[in-house]
């Protein structure tokens, strides 16, 4: 290696294979990602000089099995057939997932897995690098990255989750390291499992879970994970409370795990390899590149092992980085293209991994479920596997779960009836309150009537009118409707009568007082309502602005709170007389009552502030007053924000306590939303991101819940319901896109029962219309038919020769 500094030739024209962008490359780390990149980069441009630095020895690698997806394997097959052939020859392959829970086993098939010993993978890649004359230097710590960056055209940091490169350039990469709450220990066993196996066992100290899968003819990976408090109660803290030498294992903990899980090991041993308890760290970086230094694999990002993606992501990174170097004219453009291509893929994987991680962190809240529903819940935890694709993989498994939870095969969960109070809903779909901002006179508008009629005809089980203020001061905008006068009550009564003339779908109305969220303009395309010039006096729990541009509300005194309570009760009485079947109270999203519940917005020192019992006083007073006038048997819902998505906000324990109190005070169900309580919130937006809070409340309280937030497809709705995460699903924006969303979902799913009643004049449209090519019948072009792939495939290796 030359010691002469070499500038990065970003302005040079590309040569064969793009080598002008990176003729001399240093790779830090000889894990699978680093070795695979070195091999691909050398193979794509033989003139490159590539040096790999690895502090450990050639045979020192730790770790057990790694799992590949078919998608990643296709990429390897195309990029380097020799590597693909070598690893394929040693794969353990299977298609089943076993869930061992409550002394029983449930199996789901059709998934497809391939696993390999990580050290064998490294050996194959090491041999490939040798064939390509890559200079791999073992027991050679990399020189300081600043020196490498000066001496090489490109530095690829594949130095793992504790990347020294990332630490050296912290200000450039801006890492976020999210250390999680569970403890886990990575082990192997000489018991060869036949499938990917999840074990969930409850002990007197808490829940122990295992992620196990075969990776050779003689070994399986066996990861034991325990929540922190249960880990301490189980005695593991005492074993782990000492310094371990590099490479040393916590053998006392290994023995304890073997004792606890002996019933699943069948006399086989647990095998440690530098195994000790650790917490998983999710790595995210604001940038993956800095000048001619780029991060790859776990140095750039990590995803929880429960979706088996670390090595997969690193190999995909290596392929994408090599391709970008060959496609782009300059190094800067190549690194930018690499990150632009990979970041969306990685972030999607991390969202799924985060959902899976959090599911396992809170697995104890689901251990009251029966084995069939628990198995379905586990399989759909990441939101990537859903009701629909599970049915496509193994219809018999989904039918068994359907039957076990009281459903009927052929009836999707979203089309099953539900009794709420004395009201029977024909299905589980709710159209939530969707503001139209078409009521300058505070009366329901013609558009309100058209929208509610359309949604009532669209097949949902319940349709809610929304953002209806209980007083003039309670309007969010000056184009929101109200229900504080009998004239308004009469207008709503006429609207309900008009909808009833064409549909018997139950109708509800949401009542609110906007509090400090009031006096705003109609939201623009960004969804944000700006303060009205001049505004009007705002009321809140405390004198705190919504944001820097908002007017300062004043702290409501007890007389004003009594008036607000009376306004809610009066509006509820008018709603009942107008003929609404269901009432919902808005106690979330930063509106007035919500501002009392959250510790971020309630700074009072009187009997309405301080501890949660005091912060609950106004919500319970309002609920009691409404319950007194709302007809018995007609459902009364309450919407809450179960999480503020900001430090110091409402905790999960407080959300549960709030819902218990609401149930005791007469709420029939809780519409479990989150956020919009403070302007500085940081929610993790994504499909179904709020659903875990509905599941939390439902499991802890037994109260029926409505799941809301980014549920837009019937597959997600069915997954939520069959997993027992909620009793109802609210579908909002998708209903704006398609007011017949529920009926179209039924047509798509091939369901035509009572849970999806088409209006008679529209019945001719109840089947999906044919598209282009729908009438084409494919000819037979094979002499022999290929047998269908088996749904269930177990790993059954040939026993090694004696």
Coordinates of C-alpha atoms in Angstrom, one line a residue, residues 438-445 475 478-482 484 488:
X438 CA -68.2 23.9 4.7
X439 CA -70.3 25.5 7.5
X440 CA -69.7 29.2 7.7
X441 CA -73.1 29.6 9.5
X442 CA -72.3 26.7 11.9
X443 CA -75.1 24.6 10.4
X444 CA -74.5 21.3 8.6
X445 CA -74.1 22.1 5.0
X475 CA -65.3 25.9 17.0
X478 CA -65.2 29.5 11.5
X479 CA -66.4 26.9 9.0
X480 CA -67.1 24.1 11.4
X481 CA -70.7 23.1 12.4
X482 CA -72.1 23.4 15.9
X484 CA -75.4 24.7 20.7
X488 CA -78.8 23.7 14.7

